[in-house]
Short mmCIF file of C-alpha atoms and ligand atoms in Angstrom, two decimals:
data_model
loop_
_atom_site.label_atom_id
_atom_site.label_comp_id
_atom_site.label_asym_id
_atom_site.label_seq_id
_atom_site.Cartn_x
_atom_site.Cartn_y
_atom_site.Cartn_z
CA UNK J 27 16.15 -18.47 -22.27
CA UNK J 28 17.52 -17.22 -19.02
CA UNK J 29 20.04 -14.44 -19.48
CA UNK J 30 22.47 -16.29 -17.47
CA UNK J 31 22.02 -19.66 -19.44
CA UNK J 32 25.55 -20.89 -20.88
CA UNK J 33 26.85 -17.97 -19.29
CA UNK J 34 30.54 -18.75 -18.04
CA UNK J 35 30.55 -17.33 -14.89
CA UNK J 36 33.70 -16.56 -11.98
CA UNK J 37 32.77 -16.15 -8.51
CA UNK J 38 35.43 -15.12 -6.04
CA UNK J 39 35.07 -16.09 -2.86
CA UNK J 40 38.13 -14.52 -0.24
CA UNK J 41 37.97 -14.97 3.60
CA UNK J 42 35.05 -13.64 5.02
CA UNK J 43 32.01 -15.78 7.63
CA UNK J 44 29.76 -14.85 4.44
CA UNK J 45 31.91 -17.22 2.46
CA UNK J 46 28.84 -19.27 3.26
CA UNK J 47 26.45 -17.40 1.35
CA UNK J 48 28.38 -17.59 -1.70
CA UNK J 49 27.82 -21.18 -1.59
CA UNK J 50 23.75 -19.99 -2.20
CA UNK J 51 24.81 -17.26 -4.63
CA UNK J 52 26.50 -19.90 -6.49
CA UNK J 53 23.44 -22.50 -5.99
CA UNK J 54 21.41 -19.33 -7.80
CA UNK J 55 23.81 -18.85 -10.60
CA UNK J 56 23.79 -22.54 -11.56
CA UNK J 57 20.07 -23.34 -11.13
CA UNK J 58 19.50 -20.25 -13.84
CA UNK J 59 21.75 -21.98 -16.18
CA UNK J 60 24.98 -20.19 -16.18
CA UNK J 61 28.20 -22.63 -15.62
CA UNK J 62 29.78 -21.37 -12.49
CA UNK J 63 33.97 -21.62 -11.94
CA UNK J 64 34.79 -21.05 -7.86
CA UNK J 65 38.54 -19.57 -7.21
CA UNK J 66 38.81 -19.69 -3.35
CA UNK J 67 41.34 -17.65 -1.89
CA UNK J 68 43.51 -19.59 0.85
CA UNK J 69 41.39 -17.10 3.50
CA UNK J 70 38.42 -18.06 1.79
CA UNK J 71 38.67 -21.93 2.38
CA UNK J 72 39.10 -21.21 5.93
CA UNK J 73 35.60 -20.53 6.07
CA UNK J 74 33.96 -23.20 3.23
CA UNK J 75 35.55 -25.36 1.55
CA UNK J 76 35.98 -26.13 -2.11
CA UNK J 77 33.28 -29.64 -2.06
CA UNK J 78 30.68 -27.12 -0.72
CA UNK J 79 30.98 -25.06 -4.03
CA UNK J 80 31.70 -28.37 -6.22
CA UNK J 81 28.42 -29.99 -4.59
CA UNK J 82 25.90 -26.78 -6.07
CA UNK J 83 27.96 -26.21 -9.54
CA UNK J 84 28.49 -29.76 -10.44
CA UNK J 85 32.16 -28.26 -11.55
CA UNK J 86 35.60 -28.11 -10.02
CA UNK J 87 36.09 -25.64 -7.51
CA UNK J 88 39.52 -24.29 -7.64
CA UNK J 89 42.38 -23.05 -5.16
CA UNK J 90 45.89 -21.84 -4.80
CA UNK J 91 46.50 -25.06 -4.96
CA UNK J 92 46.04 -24.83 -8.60
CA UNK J 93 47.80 -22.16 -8.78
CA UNK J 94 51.32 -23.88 -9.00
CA UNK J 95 49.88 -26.98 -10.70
CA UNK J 96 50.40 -27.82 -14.29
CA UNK J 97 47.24 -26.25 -15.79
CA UNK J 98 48.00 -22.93 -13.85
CA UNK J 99 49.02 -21.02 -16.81
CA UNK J 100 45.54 -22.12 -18.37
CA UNK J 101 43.55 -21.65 -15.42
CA UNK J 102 43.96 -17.90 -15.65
CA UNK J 103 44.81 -17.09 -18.93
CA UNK J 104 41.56 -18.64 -19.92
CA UNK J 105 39.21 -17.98 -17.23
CA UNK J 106 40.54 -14.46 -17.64
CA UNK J 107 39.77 -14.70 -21.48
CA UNK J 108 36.78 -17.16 -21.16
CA UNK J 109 34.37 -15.69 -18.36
CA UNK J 110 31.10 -13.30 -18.93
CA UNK J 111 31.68 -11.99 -15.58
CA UNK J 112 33.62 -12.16 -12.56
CA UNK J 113 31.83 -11.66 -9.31
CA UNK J 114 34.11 -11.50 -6.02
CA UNK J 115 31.58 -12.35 -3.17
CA UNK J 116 32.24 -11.61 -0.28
CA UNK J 117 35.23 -9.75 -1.64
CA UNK J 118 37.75 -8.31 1.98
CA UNK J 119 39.29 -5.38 2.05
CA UNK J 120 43.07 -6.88 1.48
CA UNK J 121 41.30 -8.09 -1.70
CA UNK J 122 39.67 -4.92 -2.74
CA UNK J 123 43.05 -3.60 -2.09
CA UNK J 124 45.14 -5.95 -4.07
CA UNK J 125 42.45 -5.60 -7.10
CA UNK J 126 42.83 -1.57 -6.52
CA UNK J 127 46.68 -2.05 -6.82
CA UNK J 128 47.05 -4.31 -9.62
CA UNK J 129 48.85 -6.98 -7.38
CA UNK J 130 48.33 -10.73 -8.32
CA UNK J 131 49.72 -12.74 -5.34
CA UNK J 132 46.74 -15.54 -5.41
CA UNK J 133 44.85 -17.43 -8.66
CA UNK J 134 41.86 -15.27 -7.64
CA UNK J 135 43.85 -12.13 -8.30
CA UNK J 136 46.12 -13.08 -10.81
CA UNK J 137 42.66 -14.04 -12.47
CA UNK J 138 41.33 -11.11 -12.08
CA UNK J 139 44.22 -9.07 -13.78
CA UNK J 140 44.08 -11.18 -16.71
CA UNK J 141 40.01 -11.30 -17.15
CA UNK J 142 38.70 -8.45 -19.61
CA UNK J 143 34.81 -9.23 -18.92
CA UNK J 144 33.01 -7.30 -16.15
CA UNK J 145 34.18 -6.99 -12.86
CA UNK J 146 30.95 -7.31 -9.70
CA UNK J 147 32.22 -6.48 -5.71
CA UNK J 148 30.14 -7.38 -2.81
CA UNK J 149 32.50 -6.14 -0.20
CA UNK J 150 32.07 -8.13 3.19
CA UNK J 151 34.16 -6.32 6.19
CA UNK J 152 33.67 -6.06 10.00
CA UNK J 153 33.05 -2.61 11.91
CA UNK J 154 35.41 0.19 10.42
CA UNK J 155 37.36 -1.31 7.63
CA UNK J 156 35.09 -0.52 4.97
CA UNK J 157 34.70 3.45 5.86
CA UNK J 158 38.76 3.44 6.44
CA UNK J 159 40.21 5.58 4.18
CA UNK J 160 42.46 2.90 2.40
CA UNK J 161 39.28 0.98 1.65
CA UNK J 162 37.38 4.16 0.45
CA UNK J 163 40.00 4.95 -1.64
CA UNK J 164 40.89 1.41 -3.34
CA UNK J 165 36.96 1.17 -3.57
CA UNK J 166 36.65 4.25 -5.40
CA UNK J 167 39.72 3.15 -7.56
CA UNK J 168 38.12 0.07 -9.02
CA UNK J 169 34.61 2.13 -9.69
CA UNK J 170 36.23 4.44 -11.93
CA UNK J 171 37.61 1.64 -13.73
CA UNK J 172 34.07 0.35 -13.95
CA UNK J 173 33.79 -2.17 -11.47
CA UNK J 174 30.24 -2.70 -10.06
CA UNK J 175 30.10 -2.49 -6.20
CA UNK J 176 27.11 -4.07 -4.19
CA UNK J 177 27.00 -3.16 -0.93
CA UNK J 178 27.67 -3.91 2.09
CA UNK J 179 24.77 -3.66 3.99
CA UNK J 180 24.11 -2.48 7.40
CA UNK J 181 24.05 -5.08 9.60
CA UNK J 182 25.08 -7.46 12.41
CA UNK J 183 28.65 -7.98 11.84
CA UNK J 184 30.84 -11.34 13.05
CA UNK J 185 32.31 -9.04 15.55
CA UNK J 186 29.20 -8.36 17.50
CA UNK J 187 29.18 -4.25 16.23
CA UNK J 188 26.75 -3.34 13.93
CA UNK J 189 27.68 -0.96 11.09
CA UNK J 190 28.47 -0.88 7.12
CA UNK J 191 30.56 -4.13 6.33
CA UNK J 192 28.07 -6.83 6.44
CA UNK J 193 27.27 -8.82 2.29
CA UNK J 194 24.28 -8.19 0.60
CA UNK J 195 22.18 -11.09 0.29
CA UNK J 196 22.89 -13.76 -2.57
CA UNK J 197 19.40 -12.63 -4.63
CA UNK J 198 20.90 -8.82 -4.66
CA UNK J 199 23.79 -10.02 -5.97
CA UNK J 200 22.03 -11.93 -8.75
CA UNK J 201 20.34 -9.29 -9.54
CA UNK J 202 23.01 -6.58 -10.28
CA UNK J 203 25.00 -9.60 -12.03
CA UNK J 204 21.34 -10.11 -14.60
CA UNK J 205 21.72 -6.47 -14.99
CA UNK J 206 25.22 -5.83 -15.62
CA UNK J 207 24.84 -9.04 -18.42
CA UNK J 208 21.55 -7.59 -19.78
CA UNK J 209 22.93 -3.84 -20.48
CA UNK J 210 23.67 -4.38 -24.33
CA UNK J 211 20.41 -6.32 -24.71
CA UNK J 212 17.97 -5.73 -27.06
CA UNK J 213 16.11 -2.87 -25.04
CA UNK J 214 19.49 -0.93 -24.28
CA UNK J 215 17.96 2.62 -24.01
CA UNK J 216 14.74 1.64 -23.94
CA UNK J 217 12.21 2.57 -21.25
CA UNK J 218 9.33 0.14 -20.29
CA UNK J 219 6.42 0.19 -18.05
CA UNK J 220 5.08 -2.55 -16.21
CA UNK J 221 2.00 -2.84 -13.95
CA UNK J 222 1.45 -5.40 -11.82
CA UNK J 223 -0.43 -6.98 -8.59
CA UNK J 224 -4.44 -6.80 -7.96
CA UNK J 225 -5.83 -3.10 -7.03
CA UNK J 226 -7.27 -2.49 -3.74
CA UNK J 227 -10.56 -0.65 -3.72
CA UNK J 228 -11.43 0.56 0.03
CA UNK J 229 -14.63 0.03 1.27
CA UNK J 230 -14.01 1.49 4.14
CA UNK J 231 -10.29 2.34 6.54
CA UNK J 232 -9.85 -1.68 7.58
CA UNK J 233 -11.58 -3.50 4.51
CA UNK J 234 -10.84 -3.26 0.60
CA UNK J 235 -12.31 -5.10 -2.18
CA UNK J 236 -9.28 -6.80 -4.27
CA UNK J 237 -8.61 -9.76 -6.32
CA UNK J 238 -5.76 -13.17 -6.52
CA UNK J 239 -3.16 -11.60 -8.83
CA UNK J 240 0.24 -12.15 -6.79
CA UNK J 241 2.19 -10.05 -9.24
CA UNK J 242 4.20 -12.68 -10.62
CA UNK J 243 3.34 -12.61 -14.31
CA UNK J 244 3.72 -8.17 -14.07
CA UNK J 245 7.29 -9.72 -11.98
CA UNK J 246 8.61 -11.68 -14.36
CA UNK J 247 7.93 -8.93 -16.85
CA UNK J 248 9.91 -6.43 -15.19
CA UNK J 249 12.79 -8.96 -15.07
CA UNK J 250 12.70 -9.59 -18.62
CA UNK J 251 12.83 -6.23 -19.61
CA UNK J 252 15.82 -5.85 -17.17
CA UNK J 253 17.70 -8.69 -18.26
CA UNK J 254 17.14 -6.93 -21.82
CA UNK J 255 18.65 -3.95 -20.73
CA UNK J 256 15.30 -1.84 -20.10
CA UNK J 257 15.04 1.33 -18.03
CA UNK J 258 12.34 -0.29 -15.99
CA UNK J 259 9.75 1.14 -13.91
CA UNK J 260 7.29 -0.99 -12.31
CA UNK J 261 4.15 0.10 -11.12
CA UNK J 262 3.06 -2.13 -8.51
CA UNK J 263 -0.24 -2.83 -6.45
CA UNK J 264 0.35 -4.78 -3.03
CA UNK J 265 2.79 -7.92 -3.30
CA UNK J 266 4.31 -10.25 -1.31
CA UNK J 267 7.42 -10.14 -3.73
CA UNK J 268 10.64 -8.03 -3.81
CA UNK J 269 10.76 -6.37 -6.60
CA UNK J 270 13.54 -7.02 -9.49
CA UNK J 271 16.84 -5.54 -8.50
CA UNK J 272 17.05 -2.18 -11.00
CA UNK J 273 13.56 -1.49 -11.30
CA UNK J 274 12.13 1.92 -10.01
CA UNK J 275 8.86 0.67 -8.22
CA UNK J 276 6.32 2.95 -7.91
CA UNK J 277 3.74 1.34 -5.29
CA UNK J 278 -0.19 2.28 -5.51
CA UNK J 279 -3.12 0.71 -4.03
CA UNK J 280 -6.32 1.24 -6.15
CA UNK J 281 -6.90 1.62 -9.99
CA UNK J 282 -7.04 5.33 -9.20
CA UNK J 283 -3.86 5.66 -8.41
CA UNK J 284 -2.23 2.95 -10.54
CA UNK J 285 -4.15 5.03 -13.62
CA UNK J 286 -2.32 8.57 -12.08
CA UNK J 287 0.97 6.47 -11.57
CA UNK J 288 1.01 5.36 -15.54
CA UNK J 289 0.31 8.89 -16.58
CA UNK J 290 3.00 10.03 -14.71
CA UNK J 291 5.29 8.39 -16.90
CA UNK J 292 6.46 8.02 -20.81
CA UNK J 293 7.83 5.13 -21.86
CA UNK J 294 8.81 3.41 -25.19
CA UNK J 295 6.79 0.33 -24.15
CA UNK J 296 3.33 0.21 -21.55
CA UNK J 297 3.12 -3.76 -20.37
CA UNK J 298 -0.42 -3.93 -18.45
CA UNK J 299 0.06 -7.36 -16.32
CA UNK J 300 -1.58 -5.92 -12.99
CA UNK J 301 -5.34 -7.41 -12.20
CA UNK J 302 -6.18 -3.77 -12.20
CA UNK J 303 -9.91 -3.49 -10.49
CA UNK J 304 -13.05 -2.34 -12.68
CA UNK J 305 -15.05 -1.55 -9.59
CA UNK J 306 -15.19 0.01 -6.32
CA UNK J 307 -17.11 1.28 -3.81
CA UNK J 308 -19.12 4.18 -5.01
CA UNK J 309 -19.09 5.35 -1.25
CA UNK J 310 -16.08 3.96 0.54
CA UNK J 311 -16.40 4.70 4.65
CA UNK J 312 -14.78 7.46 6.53
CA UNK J 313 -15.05 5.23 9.33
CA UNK J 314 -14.75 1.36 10.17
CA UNK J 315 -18.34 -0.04 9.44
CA UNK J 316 -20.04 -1.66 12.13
CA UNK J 317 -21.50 -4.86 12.31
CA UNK J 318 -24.06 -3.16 15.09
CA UNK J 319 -25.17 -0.94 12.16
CA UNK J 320 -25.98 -4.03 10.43
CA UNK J 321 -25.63 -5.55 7.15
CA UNK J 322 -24.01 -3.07 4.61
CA UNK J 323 -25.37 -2.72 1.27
CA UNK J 324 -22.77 -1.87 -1.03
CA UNK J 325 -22.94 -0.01 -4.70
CA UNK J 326 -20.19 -0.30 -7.11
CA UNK J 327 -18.85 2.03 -9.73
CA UNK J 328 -16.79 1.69 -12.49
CA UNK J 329 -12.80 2.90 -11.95
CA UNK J 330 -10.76 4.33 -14.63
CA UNK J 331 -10.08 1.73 -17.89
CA UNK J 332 -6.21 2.79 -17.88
CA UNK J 333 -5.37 1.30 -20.84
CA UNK J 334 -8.52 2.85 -22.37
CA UNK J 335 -7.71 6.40 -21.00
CA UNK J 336 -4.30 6.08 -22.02
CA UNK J 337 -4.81 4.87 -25.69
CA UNK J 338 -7.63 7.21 -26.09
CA UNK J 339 -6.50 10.82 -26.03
CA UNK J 340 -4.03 11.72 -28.95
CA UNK J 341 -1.88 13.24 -26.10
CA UNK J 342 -1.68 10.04 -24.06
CA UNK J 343 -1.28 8.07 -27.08
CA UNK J 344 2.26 9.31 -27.30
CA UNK J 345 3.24 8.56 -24.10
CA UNK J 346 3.84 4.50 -25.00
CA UNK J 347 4.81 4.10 -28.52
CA UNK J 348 3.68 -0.19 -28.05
CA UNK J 349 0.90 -0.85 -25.58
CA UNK J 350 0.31 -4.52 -24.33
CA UNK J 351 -2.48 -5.47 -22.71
CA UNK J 352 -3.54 -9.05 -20.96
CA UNK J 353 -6.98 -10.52 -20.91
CA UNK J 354 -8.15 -12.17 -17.59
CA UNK J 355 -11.18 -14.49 -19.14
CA UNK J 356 -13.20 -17.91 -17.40
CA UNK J 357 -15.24 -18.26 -20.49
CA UNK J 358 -14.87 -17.38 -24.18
CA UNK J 359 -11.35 -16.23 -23.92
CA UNK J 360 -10.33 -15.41 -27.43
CA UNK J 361 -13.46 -13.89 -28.46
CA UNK J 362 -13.26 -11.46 -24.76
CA UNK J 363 -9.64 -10.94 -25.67
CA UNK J 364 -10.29 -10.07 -29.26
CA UNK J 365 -12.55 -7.61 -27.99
CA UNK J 366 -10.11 -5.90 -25.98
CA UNK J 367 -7.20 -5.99 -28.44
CA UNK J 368 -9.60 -3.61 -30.25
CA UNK J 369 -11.29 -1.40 -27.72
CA UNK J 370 -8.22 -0.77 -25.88
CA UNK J 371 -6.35 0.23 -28.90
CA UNK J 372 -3.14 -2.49 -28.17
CA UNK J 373 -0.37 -3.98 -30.27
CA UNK J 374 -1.14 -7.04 -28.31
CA UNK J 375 -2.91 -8.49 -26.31
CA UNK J 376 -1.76 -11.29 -24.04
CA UNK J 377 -4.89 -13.80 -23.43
CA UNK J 378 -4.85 -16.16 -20.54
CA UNK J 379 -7.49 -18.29 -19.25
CA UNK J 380 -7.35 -17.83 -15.15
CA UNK J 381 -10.64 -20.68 -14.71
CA UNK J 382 -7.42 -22.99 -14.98
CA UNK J 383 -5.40 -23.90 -12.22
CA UNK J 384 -2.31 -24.10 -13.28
CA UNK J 385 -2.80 -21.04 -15.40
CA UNK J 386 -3.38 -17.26 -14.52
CA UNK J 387 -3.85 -16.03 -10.74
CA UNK J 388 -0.56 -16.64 -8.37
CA UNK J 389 0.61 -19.71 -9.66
CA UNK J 390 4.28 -20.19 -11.30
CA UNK J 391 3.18 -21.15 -14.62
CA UNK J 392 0.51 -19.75 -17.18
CA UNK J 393 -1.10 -20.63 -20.98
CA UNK J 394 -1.52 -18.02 -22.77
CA UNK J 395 -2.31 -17.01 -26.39
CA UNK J 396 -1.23 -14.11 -27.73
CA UNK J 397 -3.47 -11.68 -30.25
CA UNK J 398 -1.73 -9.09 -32.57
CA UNK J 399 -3.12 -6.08 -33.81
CA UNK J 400 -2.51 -7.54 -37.71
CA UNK J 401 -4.29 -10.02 -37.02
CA UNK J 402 -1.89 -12.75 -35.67
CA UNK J 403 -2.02 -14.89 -33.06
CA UNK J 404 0.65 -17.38 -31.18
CA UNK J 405 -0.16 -20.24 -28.89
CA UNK J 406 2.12 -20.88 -25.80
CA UNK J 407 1.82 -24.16 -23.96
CA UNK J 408 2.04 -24.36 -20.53
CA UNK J 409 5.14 -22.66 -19.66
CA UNK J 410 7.03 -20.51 -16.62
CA UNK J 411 5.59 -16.95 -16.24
CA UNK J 412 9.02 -15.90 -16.60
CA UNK J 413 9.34 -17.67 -19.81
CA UNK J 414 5.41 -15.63 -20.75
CA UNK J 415 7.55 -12.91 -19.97
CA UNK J 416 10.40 -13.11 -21.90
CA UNK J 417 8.57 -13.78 -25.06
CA UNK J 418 6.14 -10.93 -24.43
CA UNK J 419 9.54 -8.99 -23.89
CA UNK J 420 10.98 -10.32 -27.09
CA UNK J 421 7.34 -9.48 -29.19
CA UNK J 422 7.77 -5.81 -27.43
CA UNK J 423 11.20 -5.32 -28.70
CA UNK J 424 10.57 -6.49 -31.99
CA UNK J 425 7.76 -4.00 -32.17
CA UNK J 426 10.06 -1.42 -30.86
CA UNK J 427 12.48 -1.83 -33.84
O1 PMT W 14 -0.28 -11.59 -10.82
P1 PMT W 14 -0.36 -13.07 -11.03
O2 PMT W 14 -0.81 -13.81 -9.81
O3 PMT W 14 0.91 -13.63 -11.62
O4 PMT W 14 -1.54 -13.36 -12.11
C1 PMT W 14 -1.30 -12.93 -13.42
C2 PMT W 14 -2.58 -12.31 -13.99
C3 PMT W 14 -3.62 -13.37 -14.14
C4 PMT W 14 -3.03 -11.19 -13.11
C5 PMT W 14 -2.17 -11.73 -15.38
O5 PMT W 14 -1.71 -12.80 -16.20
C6 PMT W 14 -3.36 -11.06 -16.03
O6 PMT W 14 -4.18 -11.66 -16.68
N1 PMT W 14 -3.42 -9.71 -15.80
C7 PMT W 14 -4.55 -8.90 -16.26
C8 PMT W 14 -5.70 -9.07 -15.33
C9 PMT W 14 -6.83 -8.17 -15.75
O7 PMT W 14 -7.16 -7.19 -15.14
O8 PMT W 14 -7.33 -8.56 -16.95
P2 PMT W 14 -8.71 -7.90 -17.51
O9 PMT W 14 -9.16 -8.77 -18.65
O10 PMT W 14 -9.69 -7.62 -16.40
O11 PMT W 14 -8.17 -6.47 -18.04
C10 PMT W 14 -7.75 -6.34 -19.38
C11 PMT W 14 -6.59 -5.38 -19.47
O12 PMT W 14 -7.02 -4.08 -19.06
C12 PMT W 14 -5.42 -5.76 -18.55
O13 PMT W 14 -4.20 -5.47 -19.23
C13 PMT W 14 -5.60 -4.83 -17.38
O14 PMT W 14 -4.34 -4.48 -16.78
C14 PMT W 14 -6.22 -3.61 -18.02
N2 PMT W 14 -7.10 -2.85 -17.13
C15 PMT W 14 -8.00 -3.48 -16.34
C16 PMT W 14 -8.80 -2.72 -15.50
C17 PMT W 14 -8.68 -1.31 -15.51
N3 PMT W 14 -9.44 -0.55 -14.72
N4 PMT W 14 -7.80 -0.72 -16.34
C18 PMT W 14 -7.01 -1.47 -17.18
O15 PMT W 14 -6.21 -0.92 -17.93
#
């Protein structure tokens, strides 16, 4: 269950050219579940109008129109009362300034003054407004009431300058929103390391030996935990994804590293979803190899077991009070996973069979089974890896209590 699902959800939009990325920001909120009310400021429909927002939320959007109409009283006495969170994106200067000063001259700020739930800025200026003084000091006003403020960017502004004022993108956004819902969650105060992503071994500068983990499943993970209020740091091999917005990413290349990177840290929870190599190169190149020099005949080693190092000594032990481990298997995967429940010394294991292809290496979904230290298992269908990962989230927590 998404932490945004049935989540009730404002969005501000005030009168700004990146008016039409809160039409995407609003596109994200919906399609993760959360039911999304627009207030457009009379500024803000200048630049998108209330259909575009109606079209991706399936619900009214709403204006100053409704401000005087019958229901106005409702509107936002109720949105005030009813919302999660209200998200002002792109929020303008006059607006940061009205919110700053308590004034309530629109149904987006009147809103505002009534709403009790969390407050989320992404201010969206041209050249010089946003280091101004006035907007420095209204900015600073709202944090210290606990308003969240994301961004601006550097950027290309509307004016032609470039300089501080431009909107974060829409998935930043999201992601601060997922975090500032998730903080009370169930692994407030908790800290959790993920792996995730395929090692590279080098076999020489230019050419490493690797393997098809995307980093999805260790991803999704690292979301969960966020979204469950984690202290998150994610150890990551090479991706082609962004990490989750609140993670600190530690990046590494071969299991070497990776097994440095995990000892560098203590954690209440170690999640090992990276493809993490068990061989390399016993000699990796100085140089480029040649293909003048001939064939190369390559001899592997073994790399560091992390998981084994770190379960084994008594010392590393204590660094992660629950240890969960996957199993990457083609053949005989519960008896292979069974195995390494035991060697490895894990709470659980999660088991998934990666000869399938709509399970395991870089695609969206996975199957796996999941094998407890007591003894129990649980089989998941066919599912999202981001649903994988919010049940091996919710199994970690448990543990944790
Ligand atoms: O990244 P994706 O494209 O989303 O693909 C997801 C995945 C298939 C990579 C993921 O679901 C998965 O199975 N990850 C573990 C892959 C793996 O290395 O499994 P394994 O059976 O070889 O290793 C068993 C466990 O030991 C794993 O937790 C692994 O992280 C860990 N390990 C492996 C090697 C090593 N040197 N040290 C380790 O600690």
């Amino acid at each position: 269950m998404s932490i945004l699902s049935n989540k009730h959800i404002l969005l501000g939009v005030t009168g700004s050219i990146a008016g039409y990325k809160a039409a995407d920001l609003a596109s994200k909120l919906a399609q993760a579940g959360a039911d999304v009310d627009v207030i457009l400021t009379n500024a803000g429909e200048k630049f998108v109008t209330p259909l575009t927002f109606q079209s991706v939320t399936g619900r009214r959007a709403y204006t100053d129109n409704d401000l005087w109409g019958n229901e106005a009283h409702v509107l936002h006495v109720s949105f005030g009362k009813t919302a999660d969170l209200l998200v002002i994106a792109p929020c303008t200067a006059d607006t940061i300034a009205k919110l700053a000063n308590g004034i309530a001259d629109n149904l987006l700020t009147v809103t505002a003054l009534a709403a009790t739930c969390p407050l989320v800025i992404a201010p969206a200026m041209d050249g010089g407004m946003f280091d101004h003084p006035a907007t420095q000091d209204n900015l600073a006003k709202l944090k210290e009431r606990g308003a969240i403020i994301v961004g601006p960017a550097e950027g290309h502004l509307a004016s032609g300058l470039t300089g501080t004022g431009r909107m974060v993108e829409p998935a930043e956004i999201l992601g601060h929103i997922r975090i500032v819902l998730g903080r009370k969650g169930k692994l407030a105060g908790k800290k959790v390391v993920v792996t995730a992503g395929g090692t590279q071994e080098a076999l020489d500068p230019v050419r490493v030996i690797t393997n098809h983990s995307s980093g999805k499943q260790g991803y999704a993970i690292a979301q969960a935990a966020l979204d469950s209020g984690a202290d998150v740091c994610l150890v990551t091999a090479p991706t082609a994804l962004t990490a989750p917005v609140g993670a600190r990413v530690v990046k590494v290349n071969s299991a070497e590293e990776m097994l440095k990177a995990v000892l560098a840290e203590s954690a209440d929870a170690l999640i090992m979803a990276a493809a993490a190599a068990d061989f390399r190169p016993k000699n990796a190149a100085k140089d480029k190899m040649k293909k003048r020099d001939g064939i190369p005949q390559i001899e592997l080693e073994a790399t560091p077991d992390i998981l084994k190092t770190v379960s084994g000594s008594p010392v590393d032990k204590k660094r992660f009070q629950v240890m969960v481990g996957f199993a990457a298997e083609s053949q005989n995967l519960l008896e292979n996973a069974a195995e390494k429940l035991k060697s490895k010394k894990l709470d659980f294991i999660v088991a998934n069979d990666i000869s399938a292809s709509d399970a395991g290496f870089a695609v969206e979904t996975n199957r796996v089974t999941i094998l407890f230290a007591n003894g129990e298992r649980e089989n998941l269908p066919l599912t999202s890896k981001m649903e994988v990962a919010e049940i091996i989230i919710e199994h970690t927590s448990r543990l944790l209590e």
